[in-house]
PDB file of C-alpha atoms in Angstrom:
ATOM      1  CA  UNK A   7       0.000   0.000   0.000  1.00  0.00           C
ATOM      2  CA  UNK A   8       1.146   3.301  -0.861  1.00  0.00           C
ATOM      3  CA  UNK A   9       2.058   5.734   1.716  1.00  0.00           C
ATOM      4  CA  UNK A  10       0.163   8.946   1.313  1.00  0.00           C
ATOM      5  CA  UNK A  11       2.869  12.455   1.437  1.00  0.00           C
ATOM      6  CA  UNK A  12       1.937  14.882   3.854  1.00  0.00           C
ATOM      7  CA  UNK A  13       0.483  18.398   2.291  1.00  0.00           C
ATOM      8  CA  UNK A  14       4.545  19.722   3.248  1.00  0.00           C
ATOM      9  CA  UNK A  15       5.755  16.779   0.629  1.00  0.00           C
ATOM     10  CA  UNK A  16       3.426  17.316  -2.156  1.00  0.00           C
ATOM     11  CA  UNK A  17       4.258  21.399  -1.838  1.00  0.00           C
ATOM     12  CA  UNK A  18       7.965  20.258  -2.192  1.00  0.00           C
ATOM     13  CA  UNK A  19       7.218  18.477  -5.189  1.00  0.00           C
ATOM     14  CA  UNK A  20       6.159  21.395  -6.486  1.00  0.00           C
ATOM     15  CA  UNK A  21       8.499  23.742  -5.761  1.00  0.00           C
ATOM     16  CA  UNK A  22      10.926  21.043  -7.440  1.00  0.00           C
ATOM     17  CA  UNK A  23       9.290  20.559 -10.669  1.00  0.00           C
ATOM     18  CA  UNK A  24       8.883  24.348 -10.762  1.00  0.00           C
ATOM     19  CA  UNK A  25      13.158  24.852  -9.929  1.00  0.00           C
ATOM     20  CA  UNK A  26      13.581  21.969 -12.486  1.00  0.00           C
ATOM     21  CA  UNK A  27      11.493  23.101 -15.239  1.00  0.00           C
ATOM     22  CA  UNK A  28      12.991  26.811 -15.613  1.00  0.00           C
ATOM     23  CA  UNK A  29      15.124  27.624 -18.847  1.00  0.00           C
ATOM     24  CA  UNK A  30      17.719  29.756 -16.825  1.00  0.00           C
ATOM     25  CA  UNK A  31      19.235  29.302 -13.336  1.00  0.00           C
ATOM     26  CA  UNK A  32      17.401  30.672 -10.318  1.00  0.00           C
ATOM     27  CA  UNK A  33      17.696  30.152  -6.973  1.00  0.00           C
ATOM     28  CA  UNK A  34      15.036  28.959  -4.914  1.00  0.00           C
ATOM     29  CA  UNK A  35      13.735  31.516  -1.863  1.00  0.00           C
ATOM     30  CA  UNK A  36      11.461  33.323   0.728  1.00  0.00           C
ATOM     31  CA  UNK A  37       8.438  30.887   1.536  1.00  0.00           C
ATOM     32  CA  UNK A  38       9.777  28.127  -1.137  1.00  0.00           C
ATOM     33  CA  UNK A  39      13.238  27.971   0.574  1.00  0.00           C
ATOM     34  CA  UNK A  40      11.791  27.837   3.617  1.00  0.00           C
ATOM     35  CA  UNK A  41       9.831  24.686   2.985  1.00  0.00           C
ATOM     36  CA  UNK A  42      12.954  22.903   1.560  1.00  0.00           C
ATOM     37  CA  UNK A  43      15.037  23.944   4.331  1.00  0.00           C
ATOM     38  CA  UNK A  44      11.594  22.582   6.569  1.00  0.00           C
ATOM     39  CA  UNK A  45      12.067  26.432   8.367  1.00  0.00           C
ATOM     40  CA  UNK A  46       8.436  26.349  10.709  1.00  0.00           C
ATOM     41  CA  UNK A  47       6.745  29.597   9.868  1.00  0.00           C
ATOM     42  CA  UNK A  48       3.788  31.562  10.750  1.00  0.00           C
ATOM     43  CA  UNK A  49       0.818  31.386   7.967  1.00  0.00           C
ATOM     44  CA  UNK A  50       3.200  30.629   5.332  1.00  0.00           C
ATOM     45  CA  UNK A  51       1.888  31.559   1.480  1.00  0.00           C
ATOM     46  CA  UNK A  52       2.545  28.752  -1.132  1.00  0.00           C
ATOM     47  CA  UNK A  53       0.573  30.379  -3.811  1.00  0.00           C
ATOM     48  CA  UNK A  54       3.231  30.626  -5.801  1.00  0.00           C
ATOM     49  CA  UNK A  55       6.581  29.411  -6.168  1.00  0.00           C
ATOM     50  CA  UNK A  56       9.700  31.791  -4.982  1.00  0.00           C
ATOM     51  CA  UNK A  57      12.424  32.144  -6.912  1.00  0.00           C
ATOM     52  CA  UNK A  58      14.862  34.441  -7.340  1.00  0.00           C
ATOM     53  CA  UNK A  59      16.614  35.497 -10.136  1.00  0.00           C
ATOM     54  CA  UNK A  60      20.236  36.577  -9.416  1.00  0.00           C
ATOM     55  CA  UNK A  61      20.398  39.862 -10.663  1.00  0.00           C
ATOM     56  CA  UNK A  62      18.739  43.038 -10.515  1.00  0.00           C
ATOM     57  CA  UNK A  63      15.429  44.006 -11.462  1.00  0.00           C
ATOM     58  CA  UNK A  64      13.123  41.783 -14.002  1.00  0.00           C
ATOM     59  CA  UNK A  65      11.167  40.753 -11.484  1.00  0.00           C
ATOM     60  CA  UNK A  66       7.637  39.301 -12.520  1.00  0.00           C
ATOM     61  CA  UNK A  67       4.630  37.655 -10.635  1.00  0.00           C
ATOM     62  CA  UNK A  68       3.174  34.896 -12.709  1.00  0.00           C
ATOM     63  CA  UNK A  69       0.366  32.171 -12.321  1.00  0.00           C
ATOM     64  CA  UNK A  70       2.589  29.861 -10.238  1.00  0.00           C
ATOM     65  CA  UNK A  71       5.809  31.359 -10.335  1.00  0.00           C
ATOM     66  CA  UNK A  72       7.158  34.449  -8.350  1.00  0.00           C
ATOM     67  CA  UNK A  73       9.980  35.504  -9.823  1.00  0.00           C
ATOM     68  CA  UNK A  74      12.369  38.249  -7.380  1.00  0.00           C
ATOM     69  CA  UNK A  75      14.860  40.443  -9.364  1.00  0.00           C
ATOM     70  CA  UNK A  76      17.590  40.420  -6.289  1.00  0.00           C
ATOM     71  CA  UNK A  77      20.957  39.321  -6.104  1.00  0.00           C
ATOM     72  CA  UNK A  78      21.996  36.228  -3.787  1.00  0.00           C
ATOM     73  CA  UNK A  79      25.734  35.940  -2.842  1.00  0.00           C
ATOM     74  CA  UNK A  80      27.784  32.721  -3.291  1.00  0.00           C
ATOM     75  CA  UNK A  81      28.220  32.736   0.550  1.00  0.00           C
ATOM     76  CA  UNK A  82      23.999  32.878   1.136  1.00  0.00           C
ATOM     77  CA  UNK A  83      23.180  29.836  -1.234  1.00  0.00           C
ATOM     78  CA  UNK A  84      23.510  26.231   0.053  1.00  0.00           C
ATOM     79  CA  UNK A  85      22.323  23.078  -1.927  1.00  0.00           C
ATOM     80  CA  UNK A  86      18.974  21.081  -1.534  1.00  0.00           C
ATOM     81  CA  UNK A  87      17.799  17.818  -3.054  1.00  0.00           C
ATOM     82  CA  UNK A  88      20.281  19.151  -5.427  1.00  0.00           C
ATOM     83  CA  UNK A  89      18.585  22.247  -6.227  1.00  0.00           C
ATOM     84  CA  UNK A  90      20.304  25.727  -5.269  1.00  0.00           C
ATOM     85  CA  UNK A  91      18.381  27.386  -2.297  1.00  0.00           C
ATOM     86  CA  UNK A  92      19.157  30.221  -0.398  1.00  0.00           C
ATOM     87  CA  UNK A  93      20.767  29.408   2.873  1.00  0.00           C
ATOM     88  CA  UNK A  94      18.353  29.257   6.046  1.00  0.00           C
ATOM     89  CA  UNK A  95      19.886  32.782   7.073  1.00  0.00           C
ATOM     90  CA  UNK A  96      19.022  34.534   3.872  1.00  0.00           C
ATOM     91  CA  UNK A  97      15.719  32.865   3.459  1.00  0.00           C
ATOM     92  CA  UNK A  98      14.677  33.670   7.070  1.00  0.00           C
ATOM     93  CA  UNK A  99      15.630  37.754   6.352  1.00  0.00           C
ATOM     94  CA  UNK A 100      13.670  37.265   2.883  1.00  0.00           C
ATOM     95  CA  UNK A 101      10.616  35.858   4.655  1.00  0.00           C
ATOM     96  CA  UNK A 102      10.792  37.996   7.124  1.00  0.00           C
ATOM     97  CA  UNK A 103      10.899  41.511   4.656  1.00  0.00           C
ATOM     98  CA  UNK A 104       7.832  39.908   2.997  1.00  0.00           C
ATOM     99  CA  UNK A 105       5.332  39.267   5.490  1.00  0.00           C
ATOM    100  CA  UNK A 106       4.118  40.493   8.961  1.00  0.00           C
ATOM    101  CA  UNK A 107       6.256  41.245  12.606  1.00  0.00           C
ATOM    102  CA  UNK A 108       4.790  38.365  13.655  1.00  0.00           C
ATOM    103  CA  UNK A 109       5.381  36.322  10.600  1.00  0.00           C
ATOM    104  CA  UNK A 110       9.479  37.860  10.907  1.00  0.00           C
ATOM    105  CA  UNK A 111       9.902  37.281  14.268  1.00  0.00           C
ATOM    106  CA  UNK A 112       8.284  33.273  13.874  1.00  0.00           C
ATOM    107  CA  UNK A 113      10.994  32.819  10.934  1.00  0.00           C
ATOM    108  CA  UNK A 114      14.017  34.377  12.810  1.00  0.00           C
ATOM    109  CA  UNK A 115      13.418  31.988  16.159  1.00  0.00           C
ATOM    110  CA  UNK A 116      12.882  28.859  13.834  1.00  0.00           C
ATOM    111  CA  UNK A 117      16.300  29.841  12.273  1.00  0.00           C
ATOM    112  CA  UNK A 118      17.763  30.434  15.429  1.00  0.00           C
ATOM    113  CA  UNK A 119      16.736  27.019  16.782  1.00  0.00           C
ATOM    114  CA  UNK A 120      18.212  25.215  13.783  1.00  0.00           C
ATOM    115  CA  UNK A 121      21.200  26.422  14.372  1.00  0.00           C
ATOM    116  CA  UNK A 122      21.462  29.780  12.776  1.00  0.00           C
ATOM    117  CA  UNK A 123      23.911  32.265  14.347  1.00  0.00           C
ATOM    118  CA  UNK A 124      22.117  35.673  15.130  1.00  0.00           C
ATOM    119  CA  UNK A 125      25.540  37.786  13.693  1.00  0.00           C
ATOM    120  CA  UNK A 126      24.665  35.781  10.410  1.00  0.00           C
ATOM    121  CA  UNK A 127      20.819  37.107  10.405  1.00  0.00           C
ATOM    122  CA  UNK A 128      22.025  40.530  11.277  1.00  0.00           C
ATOM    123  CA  UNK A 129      25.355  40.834   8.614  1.00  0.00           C
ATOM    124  CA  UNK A 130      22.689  39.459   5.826  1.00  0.00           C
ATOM    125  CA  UNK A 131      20.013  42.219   7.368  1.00  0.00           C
ATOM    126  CA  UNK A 132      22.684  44.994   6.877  1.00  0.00           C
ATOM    127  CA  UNK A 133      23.304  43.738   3.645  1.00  0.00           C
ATOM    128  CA  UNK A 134      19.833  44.673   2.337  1.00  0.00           C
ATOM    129  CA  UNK A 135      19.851  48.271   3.175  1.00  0.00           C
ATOM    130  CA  UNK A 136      16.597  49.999   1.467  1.00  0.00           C
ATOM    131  CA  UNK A 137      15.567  47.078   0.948  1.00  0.00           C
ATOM    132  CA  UNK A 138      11.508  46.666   1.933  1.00  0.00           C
ATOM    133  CA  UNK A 139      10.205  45.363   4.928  1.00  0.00           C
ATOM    134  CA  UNK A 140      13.774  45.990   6.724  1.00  0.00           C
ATOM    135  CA  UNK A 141      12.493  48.122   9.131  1.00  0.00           C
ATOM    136  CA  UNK A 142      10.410  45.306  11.109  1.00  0.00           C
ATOM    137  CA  UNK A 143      12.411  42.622   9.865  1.00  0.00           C
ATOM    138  CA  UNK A 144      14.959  44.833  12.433  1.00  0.00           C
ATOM    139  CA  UNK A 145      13.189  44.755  15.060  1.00  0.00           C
ATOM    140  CA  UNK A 146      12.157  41.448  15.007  1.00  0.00           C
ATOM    141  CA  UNK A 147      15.615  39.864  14.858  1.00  0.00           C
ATOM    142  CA  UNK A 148      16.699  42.090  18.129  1.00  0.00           C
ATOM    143  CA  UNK A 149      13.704  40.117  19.881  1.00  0.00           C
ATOM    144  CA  UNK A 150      14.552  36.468  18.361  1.00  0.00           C
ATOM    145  CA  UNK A 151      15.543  33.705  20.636  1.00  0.00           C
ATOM    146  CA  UNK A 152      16.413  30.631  19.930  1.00  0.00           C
ATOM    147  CA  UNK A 153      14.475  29.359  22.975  1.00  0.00           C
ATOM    148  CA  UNK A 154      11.255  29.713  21.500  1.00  0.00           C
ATOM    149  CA  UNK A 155       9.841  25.996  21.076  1.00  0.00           C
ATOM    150  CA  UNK A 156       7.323  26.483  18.410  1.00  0.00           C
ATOM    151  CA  UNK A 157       5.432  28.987  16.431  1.00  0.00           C
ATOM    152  CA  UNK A 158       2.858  29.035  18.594  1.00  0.00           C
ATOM    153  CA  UNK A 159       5.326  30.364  20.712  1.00  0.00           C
ATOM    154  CA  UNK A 160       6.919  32.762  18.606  1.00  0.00           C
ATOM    155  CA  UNK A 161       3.625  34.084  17.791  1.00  0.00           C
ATOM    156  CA  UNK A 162       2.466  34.450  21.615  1.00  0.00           C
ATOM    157  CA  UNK A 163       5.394  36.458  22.303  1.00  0.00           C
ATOM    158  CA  UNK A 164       5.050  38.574  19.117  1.00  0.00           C
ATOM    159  CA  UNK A 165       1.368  39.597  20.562  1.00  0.00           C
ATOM    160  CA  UNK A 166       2.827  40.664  23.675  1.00  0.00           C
ATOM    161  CA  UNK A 167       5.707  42.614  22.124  1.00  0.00           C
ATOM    162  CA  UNK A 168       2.830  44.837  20.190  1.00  0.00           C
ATOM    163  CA  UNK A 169       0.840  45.422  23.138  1.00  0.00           C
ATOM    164  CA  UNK A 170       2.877  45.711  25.953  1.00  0.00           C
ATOM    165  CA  UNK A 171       0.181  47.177  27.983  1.00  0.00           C
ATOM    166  CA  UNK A 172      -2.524  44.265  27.764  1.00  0.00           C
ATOM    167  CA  UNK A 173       0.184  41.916  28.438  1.00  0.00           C
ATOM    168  CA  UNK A 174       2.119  43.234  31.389  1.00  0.00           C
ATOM    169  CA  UNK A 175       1.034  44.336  34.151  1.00  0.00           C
ATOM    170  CA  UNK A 176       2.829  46.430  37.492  1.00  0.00           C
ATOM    171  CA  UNK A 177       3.403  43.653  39.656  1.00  0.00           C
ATOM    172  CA  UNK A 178       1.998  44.785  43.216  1.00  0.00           C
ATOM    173  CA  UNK A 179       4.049  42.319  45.343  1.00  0.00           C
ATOM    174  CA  UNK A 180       7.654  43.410  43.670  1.00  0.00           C
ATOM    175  CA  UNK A 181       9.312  46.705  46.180  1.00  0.00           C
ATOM    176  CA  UNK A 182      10.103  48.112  42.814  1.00  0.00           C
ATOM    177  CA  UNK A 183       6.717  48.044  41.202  1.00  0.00           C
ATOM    178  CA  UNK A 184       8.631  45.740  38.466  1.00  0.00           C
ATOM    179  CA  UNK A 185       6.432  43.986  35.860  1.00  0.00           C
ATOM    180  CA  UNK A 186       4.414  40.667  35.860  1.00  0.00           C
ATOM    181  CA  UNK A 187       5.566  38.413  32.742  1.00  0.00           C
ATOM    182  CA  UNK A 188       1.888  36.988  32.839  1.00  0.00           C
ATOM    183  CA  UNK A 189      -0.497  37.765  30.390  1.00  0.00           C
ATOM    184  CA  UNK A 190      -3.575  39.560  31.781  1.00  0.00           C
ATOM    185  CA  UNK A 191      -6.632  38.472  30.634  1.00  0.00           C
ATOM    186  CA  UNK A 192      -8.796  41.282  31.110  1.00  0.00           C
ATOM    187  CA  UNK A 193     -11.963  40.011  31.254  1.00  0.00           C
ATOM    188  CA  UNK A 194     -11.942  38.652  27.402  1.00  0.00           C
ATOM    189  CA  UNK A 195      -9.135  36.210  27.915  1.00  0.00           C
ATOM    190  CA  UNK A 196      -6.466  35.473  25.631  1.00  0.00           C
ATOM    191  CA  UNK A 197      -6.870  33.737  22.465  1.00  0.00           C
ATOM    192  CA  UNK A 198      -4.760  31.066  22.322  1.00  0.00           C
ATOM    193  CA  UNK A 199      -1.892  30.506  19.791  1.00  0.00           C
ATOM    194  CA  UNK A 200      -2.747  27.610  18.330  1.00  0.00           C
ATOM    195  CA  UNK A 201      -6.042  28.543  16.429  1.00  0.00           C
ATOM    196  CA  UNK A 202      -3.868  31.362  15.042  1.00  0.00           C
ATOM    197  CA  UNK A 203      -0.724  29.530  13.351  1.00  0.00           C
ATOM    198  CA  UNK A 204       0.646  27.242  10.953  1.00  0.00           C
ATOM    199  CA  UNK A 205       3.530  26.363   9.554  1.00  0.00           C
ATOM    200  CA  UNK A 206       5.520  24.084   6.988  1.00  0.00           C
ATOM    201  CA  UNK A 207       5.501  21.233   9.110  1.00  0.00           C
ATOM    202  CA  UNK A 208       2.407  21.006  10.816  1.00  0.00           C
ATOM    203  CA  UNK A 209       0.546  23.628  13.267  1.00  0.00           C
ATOM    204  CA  UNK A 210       2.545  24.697  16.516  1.00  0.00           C
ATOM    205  CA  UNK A 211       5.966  23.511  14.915  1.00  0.00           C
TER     206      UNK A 211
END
């Protein structure tokens, strides 16, 4: 009997027939790295296949294909199922331009975790000066830690980074009026993390 793939294998199939079937060289990134490197992230988009193109500009959104004009450096491209990805590093800082606080600070922990130094995130975020989406992609990468078990996780801490003030509260039995690390539910309660994420590998990975 033949083992059904998991919805993570069948999108890797596609992202490999996509890489295989191009005329020119590109290099696989953002969300379609991510799921070859098996990077957890927070409401990832597979819509369309990432890849980028090695040089500037040309850039094009097709059907199936997303096609970034942006140069990748030898030193930020590793190999995958033989295909030429960008390395978990770059592809976290790509991921993390493109999408939401929450969404950068979820892919900078998960590349923390798998080993990922944080003076490589932050050399390959200096390298992208102007770029878009580098202003929260900055502030999320101060925040990651490497502690952070799942993106369920990530994401719960992400919430109480935005709203300090619904999250912490002075903590009356400190002599220096120091704050609680508990979230406060204030009457509505706190919704929890797992009805709000996904990732590559399953929800709360």
């Amino acid at each position: 009997m033949t083992k059904s793939r998991t919805r993570d294998e069948l999108l890797r199939l596609r992202v490999v027939a996509a890489a295989r079937s191009c005329s020119e060289p590109f290099v696989l990134g953002y969300q379609s790295a991510a799921l070859m490197h098996s990077i957890p992230l927070l409401k990832p988009d597979h819509t369309r296949v990432h890849l980028i193109s090695g040089r500037i500009g040309g850039g094009r959104v097709e059907s199936k294909r997303h096609v970034h004009g942006a140069v990748v450096s030898e030193g930020e491209i590793s190999e995958v199922s033989g295909l030429a990805v960008t390395s978990i590093a770059r592809t976290a800082v790509d991921v993390a331009r493109s999408g939401t606080f929450d969404q950068a600070l979820t892919a900078f922990d998960s590349a923390l975790r798998m080993g990922t130094d944080l003076t490589e995130l932050i050399s390959v975020l200096d390298s992208m000066r102007g770029k878009h989406g580098l202003s929260h992609a900055q502030r999320a990468v101060v925040a990651a830690d490497r502690l952070s078990d799942t993106v369920g996780e990530s994401w719960s801490r992400a919430q109480m980074l935005a709203c300090p003030d619904r999250y912490f509260s002075a903590d009356s039995s400190t002599r220096t009026g120091g704050l609680s690390r508990g979230p406060i539910m204030n009457g509505k309660g706190v919704s929890p993390a797992s009805s709000m994420v996904s990732s590559n590998t399953g929800v709360g990975r």
